PDB file of N, CA, C and O in Angstrom:
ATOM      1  N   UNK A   1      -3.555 -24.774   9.586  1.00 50.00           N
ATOM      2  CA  UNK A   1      -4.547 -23.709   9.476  1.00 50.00           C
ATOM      3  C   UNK A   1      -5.764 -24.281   8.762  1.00 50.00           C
ATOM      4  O   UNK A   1      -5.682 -24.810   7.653  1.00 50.00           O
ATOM      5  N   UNK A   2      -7.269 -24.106   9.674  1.00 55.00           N
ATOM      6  CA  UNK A   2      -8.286 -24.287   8.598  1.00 55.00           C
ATOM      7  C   UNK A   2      -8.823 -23.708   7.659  1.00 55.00           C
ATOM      8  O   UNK A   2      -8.911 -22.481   7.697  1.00 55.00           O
ATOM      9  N   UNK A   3      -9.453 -24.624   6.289  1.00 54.00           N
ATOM     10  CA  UNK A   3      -9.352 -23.417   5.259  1.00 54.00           C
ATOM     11  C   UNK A   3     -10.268 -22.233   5.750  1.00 54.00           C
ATOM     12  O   UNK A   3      -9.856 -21.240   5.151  1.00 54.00           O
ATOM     13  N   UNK A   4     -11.088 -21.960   6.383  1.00 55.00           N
ATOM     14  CA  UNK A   4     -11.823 -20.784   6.935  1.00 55.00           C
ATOM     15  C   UNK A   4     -10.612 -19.709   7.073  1.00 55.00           C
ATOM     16  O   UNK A   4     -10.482 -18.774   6.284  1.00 55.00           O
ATOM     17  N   UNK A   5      -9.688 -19.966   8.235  1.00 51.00           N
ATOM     18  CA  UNK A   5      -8.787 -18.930   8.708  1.00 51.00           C
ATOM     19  C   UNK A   5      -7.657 -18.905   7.069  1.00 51.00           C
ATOM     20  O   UNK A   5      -6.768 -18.069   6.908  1.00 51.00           O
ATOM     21  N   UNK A   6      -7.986 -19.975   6.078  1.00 56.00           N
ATOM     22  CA  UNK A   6      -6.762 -19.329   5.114  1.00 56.00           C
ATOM     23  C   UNK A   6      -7.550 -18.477   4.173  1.00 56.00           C
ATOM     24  O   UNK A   6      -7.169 -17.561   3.443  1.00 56.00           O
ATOM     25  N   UNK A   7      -8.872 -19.048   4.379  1.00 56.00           N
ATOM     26  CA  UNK A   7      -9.465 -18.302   2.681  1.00 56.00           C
ATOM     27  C   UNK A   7      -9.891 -16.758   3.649  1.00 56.00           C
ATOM     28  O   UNK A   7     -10.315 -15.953   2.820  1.00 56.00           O
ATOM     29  N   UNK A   8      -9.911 -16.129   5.059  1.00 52.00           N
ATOM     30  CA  UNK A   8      -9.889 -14.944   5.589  1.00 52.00           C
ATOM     31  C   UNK A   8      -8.440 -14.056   5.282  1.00 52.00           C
ATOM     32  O   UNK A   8      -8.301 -12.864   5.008  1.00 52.00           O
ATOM     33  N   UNK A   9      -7.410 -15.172   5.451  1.00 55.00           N
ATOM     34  CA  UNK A   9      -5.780 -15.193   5.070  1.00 55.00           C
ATOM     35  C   UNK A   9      -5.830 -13.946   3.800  1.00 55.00           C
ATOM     36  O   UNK A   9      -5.602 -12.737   3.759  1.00 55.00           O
ATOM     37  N   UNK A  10      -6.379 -15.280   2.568  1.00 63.00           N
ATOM     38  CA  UNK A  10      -6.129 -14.968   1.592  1.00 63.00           C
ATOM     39  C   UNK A  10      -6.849 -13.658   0.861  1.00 63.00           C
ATOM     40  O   UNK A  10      -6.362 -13.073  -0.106  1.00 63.00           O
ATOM     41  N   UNK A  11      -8.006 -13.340   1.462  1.00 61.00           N
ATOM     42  CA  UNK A  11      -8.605 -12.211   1.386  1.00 61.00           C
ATOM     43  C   UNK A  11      -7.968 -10.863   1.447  1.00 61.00           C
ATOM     44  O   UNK A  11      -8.057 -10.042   0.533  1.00 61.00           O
ATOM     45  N   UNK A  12      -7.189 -10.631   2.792  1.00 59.00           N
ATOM     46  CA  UNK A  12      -6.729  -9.804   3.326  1.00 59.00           C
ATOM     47  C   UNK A  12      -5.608  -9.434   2.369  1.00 59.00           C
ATOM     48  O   UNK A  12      -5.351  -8.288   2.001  1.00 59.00           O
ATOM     49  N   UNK A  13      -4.828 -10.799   1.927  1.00 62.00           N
ATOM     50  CA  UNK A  13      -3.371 -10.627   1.210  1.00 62.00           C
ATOM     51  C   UNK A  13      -3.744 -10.063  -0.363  1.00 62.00           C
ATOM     52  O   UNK A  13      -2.965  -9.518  -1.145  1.00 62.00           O
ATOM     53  N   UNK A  14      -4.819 -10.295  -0.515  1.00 79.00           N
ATOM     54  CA  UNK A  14      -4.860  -9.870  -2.125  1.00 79.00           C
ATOM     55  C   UNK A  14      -6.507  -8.571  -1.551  1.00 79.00           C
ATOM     56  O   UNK A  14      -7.522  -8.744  -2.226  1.00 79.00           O
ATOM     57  N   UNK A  15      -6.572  -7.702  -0.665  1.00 95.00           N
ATOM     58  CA  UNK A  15      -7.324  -6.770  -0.762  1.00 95.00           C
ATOM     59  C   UNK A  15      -6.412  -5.181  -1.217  1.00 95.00           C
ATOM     60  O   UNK A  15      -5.360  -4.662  -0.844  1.00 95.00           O
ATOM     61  N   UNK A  16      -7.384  -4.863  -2.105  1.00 97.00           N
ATOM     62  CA  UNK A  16      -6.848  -3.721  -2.632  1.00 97.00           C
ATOM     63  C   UNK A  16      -7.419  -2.569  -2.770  1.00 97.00           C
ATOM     64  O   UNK A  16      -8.462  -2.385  -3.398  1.00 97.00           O
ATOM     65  N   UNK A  17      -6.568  -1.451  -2.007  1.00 98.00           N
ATOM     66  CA  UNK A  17      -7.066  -0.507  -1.371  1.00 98.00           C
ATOM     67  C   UNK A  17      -6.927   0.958  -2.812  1.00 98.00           C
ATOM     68  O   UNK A  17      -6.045   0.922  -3.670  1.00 98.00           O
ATOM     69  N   UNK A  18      -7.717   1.789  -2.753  1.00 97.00           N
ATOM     70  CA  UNK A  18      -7.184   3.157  -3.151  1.00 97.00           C
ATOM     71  C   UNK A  18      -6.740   3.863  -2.866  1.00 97.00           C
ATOM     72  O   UNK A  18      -6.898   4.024  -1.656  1.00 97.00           O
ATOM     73  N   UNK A  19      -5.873   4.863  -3.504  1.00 97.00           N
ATOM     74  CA  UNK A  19      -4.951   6.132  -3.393  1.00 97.00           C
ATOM     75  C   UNK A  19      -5.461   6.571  -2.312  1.00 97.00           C
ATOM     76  O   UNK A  19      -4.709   6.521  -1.338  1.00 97.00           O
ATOM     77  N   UNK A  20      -7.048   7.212  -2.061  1.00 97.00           N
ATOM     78  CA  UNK A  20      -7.499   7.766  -0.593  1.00 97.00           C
ATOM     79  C   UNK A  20      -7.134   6.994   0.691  1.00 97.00           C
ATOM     80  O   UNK A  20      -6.727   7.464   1.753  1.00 97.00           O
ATOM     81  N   UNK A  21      -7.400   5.535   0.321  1.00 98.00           N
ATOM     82  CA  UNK A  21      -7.769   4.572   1.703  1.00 98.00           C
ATOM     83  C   UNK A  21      -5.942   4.780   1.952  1.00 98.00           C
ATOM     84  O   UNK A  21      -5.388   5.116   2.999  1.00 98.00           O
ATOM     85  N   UNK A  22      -5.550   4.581   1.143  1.00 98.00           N
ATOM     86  CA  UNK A  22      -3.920   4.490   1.733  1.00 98.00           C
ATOM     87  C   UNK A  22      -3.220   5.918   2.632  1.00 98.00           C
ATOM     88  O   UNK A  22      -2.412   6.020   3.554  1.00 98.00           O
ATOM     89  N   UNK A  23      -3.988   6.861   1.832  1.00 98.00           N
ATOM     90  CA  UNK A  23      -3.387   8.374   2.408  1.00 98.00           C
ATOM     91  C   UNK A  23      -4.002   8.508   3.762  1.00 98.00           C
ATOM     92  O   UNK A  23      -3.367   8.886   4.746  1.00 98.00           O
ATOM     93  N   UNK A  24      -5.693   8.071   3.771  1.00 98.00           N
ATOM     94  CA  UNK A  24      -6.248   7.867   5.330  1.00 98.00           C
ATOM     95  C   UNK A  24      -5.149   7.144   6.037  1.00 98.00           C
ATOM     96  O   UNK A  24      -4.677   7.505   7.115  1.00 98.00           O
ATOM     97  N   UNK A  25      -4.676   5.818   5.172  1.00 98.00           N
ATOM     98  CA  UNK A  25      -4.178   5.039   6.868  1.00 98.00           C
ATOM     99  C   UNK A  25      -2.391   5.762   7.047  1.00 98.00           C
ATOM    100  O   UNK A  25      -1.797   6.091   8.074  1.00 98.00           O
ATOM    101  N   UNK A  26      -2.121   5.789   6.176  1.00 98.00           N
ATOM    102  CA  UNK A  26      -0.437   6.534   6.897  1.00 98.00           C
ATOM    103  C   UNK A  26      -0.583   7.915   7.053  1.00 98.00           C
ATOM    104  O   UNK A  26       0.470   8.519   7.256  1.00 98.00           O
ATOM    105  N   UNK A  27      -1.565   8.547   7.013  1.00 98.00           N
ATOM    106  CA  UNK A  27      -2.492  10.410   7.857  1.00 98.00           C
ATOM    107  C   UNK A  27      -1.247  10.928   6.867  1.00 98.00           C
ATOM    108  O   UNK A  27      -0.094  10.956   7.298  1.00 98.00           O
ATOM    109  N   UNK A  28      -1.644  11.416   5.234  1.00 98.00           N
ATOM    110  CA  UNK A  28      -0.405  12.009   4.737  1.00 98.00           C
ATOM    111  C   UNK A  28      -1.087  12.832   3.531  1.00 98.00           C
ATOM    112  O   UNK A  28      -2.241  12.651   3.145  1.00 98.00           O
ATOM    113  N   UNK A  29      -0.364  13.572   3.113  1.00 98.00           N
ATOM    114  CA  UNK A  29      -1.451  14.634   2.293  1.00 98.00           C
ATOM    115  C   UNK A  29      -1.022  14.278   0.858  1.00 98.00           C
ATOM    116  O   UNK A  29       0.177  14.257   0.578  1.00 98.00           O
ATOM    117  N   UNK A  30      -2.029  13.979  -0.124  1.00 97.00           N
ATOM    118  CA  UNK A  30      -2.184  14.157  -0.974  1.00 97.00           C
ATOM    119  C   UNK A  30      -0.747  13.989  -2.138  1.00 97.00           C
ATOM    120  O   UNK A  30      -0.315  13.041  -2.795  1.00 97.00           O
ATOM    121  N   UNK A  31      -0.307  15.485  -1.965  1.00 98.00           N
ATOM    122  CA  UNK A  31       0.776  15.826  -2.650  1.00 98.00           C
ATOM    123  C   UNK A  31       1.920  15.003  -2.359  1.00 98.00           C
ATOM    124  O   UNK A  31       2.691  14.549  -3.206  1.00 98.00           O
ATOM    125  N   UNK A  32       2.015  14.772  -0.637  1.00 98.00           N
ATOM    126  CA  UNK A  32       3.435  13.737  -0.308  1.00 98.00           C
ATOM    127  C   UNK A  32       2.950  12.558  -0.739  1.00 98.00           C
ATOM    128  O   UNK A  32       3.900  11.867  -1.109  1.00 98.00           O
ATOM    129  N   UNK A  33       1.877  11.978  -0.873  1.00 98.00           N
ATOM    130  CA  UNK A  33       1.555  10.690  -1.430  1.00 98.00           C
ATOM    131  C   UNK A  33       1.962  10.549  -2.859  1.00 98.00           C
ATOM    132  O   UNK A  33       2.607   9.601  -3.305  1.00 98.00           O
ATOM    133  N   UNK A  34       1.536  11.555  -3.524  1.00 96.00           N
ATOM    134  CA  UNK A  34       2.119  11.717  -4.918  1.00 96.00           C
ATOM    135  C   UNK A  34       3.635  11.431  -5.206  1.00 96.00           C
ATOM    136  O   UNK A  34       4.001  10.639  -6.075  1.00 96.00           O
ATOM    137  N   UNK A  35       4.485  12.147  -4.400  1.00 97.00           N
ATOM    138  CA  UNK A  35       5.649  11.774  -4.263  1.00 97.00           C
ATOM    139  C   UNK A  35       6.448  10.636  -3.551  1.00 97.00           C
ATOM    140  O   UNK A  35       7.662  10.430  -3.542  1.00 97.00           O
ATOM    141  N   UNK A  36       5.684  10.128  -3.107  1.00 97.00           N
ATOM    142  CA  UNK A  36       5.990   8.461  -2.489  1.00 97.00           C
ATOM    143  C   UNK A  36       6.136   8.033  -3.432  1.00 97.00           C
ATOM    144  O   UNK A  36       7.232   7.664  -3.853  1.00 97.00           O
ATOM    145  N   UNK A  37       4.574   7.925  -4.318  1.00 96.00           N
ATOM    146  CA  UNK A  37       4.635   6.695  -4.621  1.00 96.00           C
ATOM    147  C   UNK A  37       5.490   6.819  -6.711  1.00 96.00           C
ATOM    148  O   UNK A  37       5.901   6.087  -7.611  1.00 96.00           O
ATOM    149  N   UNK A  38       5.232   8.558  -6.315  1.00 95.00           N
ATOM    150  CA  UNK A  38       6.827   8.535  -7.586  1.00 95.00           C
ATOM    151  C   UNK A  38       7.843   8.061  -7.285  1.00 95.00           C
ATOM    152  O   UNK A  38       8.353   7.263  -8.072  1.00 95.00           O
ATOM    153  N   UNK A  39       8.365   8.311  -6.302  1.00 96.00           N
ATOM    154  CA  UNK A  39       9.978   7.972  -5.930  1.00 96.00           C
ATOM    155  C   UNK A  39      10.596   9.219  -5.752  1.00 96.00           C
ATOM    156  O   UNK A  39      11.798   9.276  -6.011  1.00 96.00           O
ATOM    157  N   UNK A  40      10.004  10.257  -5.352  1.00 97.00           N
ATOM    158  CA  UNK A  40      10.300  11.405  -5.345  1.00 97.00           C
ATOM    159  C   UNK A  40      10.841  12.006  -4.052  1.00 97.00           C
ATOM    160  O   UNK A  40      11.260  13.154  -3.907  1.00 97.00           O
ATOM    161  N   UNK A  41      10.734  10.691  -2.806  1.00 97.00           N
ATOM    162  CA  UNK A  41      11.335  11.413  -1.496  1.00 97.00           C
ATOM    163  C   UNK A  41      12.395  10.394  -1.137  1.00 97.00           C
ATOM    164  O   UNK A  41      12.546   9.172  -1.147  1.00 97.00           O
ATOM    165  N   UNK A  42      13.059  11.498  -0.813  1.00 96.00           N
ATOM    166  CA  UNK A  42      14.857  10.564  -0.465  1.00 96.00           C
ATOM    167  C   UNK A  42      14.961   9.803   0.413  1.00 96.00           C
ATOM    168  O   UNK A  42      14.616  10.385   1.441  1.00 96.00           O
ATOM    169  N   UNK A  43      15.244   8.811   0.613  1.00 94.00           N
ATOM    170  CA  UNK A  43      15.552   7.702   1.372  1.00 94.00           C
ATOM    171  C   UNK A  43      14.505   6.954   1.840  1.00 94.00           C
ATOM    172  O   UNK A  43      14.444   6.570   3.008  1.00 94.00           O
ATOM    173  N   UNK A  44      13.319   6.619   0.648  1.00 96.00           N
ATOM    174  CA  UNK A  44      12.032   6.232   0.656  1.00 96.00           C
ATOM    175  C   UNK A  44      11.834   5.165  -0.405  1.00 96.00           C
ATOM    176  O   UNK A  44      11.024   5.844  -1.037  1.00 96.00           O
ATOM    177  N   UNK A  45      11.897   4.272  -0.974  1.00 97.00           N
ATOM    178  CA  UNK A  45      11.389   3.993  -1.603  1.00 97.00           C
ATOM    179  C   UNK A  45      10.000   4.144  -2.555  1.00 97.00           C
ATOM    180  O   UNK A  45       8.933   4.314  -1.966  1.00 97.00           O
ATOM    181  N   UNK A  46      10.016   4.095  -3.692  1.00 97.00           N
ATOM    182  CA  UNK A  46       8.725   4.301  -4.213  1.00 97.00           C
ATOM    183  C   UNK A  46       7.196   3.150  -3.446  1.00 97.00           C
ATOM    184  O   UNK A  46       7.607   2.383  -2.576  1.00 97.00           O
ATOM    185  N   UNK A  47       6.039   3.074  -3.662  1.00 97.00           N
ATOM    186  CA  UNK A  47       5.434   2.372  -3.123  1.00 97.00           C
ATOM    187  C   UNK A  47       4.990   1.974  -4.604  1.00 97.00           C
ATOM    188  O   UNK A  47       4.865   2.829  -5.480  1.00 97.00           O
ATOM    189  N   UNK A  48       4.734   0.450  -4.847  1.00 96.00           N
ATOM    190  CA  UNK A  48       4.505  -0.109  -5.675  1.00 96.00           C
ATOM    191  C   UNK A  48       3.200   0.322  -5.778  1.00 96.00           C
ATOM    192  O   UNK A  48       2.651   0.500  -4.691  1.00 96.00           O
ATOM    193  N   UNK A  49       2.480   0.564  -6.850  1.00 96.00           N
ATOM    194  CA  UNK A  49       1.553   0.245  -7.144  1.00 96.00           C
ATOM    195  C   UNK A  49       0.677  -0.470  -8.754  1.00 96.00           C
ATOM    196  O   UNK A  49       1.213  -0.562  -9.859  1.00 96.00           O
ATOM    197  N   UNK A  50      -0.415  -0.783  -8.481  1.00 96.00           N
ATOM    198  CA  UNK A  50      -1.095  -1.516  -9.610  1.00 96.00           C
ATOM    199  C   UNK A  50      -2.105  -0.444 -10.578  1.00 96.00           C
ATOM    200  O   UNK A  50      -3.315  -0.469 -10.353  1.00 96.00           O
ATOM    201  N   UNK A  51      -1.685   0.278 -11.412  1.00 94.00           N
ATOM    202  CA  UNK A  51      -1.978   1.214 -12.679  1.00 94.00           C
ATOM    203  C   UNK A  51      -3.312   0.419 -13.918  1.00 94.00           C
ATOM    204  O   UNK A  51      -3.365  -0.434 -14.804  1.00 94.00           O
ATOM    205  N   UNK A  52      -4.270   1.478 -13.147  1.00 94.00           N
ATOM    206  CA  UNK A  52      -5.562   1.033 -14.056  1.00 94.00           C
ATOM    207  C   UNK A  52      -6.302   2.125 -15.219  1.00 94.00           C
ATOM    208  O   UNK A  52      -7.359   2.755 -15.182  1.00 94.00           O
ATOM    209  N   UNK A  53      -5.498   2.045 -15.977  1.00 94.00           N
ATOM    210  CA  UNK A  53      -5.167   3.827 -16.513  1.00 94.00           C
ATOM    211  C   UNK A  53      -4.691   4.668 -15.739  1.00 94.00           C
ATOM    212  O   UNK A  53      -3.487   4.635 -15.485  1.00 94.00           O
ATOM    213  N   UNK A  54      -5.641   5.752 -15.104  1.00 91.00           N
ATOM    214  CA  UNK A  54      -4.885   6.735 -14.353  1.00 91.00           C
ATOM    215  C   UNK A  54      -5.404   6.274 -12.966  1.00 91.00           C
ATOM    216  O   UNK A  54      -5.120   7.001 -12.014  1.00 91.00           O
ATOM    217  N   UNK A  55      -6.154   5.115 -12.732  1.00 94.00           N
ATOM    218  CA  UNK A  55      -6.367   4.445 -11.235  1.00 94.00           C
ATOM    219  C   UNK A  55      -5.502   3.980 -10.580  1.00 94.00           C
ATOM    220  O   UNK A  55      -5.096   2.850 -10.848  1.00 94.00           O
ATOM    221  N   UNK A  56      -5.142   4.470  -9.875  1.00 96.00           N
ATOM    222  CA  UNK A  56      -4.174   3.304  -9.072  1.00 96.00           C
ATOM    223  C   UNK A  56      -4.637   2.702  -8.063  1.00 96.00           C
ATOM    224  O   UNK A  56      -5.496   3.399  -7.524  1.00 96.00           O
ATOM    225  N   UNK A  57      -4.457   1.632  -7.497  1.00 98.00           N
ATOM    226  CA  UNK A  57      -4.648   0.576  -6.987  1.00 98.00           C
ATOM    227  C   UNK A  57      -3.470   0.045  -6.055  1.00 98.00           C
ATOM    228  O   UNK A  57      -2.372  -0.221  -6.544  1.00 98.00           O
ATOM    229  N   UNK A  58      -3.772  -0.121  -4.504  1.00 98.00           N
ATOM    230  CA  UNK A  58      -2.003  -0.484  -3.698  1.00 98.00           C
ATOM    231  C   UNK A  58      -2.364  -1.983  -2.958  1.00 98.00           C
ATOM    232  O   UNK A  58      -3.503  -2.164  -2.527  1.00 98.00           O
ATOM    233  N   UNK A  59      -1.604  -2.755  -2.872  1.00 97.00           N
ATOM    234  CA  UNK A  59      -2.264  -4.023  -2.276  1.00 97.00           C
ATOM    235  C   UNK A  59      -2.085  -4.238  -0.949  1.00 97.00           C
ATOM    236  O   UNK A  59      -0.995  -4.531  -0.458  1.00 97.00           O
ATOM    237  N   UNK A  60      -3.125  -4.104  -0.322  1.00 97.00           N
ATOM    238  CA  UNK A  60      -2.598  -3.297   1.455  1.00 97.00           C
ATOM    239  C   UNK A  60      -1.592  -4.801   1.486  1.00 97.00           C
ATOM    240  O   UNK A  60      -0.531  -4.219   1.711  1.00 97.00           O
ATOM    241  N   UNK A  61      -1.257  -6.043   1.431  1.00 96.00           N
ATOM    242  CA  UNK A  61       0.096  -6.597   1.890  1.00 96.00           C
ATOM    243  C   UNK A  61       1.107  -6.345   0.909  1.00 96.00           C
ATOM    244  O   UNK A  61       1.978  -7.212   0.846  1.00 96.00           O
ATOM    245  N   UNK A  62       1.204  -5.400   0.150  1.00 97.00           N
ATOM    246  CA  UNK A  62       2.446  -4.666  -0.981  1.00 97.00           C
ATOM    247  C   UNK A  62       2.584  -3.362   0.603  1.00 97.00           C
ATOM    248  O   UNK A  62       3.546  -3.384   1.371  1.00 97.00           O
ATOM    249  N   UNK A  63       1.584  -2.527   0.716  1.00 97.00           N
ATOM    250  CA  UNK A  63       1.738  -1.587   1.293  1.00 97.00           C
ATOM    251  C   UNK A  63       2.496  -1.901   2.992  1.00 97.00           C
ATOM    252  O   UNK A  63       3.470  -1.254   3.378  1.00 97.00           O
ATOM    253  N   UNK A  64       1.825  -2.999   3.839  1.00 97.00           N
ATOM    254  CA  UNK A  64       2.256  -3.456   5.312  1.00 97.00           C
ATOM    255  C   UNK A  64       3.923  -4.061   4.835  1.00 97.00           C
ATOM    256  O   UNK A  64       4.756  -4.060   5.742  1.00 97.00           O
ATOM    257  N   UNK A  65       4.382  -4.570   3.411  1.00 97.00           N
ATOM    258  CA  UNK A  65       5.361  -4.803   3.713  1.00 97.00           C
ATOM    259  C   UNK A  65       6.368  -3.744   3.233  1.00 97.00           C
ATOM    260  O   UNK A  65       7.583  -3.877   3.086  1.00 97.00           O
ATOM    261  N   UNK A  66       5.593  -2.661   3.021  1.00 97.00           N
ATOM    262  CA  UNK A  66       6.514  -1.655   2.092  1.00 97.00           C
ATOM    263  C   UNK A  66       6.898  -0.795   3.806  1.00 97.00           C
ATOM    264  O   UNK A  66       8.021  -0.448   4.173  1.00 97.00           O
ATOM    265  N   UNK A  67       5.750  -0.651   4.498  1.00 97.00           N
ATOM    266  CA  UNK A  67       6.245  -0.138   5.659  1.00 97.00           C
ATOM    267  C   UNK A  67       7.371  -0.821   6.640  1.00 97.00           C
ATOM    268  O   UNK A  67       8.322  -0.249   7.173  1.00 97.00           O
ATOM    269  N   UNK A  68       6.957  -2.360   6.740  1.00 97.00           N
ATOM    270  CA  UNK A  68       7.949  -2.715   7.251  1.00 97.00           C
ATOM    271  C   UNK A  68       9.599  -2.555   6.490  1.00 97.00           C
ATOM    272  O   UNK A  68      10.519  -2.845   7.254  1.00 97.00           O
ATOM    273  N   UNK A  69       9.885  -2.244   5.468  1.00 96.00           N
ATOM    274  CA  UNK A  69      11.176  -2.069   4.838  1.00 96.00           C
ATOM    275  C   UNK A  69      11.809  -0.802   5.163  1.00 96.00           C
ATOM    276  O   UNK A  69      13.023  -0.649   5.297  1.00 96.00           O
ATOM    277  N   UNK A  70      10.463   0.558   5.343  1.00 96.00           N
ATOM    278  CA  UNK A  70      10.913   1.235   5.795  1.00 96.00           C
ATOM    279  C   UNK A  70      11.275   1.017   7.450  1.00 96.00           C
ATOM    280  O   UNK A  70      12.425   1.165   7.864  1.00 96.00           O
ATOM    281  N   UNK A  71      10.477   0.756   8.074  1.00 96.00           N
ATOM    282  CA  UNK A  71      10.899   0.828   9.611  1.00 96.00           C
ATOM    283  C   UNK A  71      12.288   0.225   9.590  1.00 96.00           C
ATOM    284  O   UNK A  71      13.192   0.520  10.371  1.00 96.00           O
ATOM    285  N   UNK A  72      12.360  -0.802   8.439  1.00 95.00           N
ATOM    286  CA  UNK A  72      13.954  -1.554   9.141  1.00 95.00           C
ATOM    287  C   UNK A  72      15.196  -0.429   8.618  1.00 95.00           C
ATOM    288  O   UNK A  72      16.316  -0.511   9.122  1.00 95.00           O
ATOM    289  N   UNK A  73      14.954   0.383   7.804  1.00 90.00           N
ATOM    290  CA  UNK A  73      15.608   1.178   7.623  1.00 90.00           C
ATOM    291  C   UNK A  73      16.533   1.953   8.403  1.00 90.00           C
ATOM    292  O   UNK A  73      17.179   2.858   7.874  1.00 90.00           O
TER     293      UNK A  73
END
């Protein structure tokens, strides 16, 4: 891989999205997001996230692999 296509790579792997951008991309409201990412829905895992006081912060490749764990589910 040239470094062009790794340092685009590496961009992507460490971009970090907000509470909104995440609820836009899996179309989910608010409140069920709240409870995701508590651990509050059964047979879900919590979704990791990165706590900036009361900011949170999700790392869209924390989030693409949190989905894939669910799909294998």
């Amino acid at each position: 891989m040239n470094h062009d296509l790794q340092s685009v790579s590496d961009a992507n792997a460490s971009r970090m999205l907000t509470a909104s951008e995440v609820i836009v991309r899996l179309r989910i409201t608010k409140g069920h997001f709240s409870k995701i990412v508590n651990g509050h829905v059964k047979g879900i895992p919590p979704l990791p996230a990165i706590r900036l006081g009361r900011k949170q912060l999700f790392r869209e490749s924390t989030l693409e692999n949190w989905l894939r764990q669910i799909e294998a589910q």
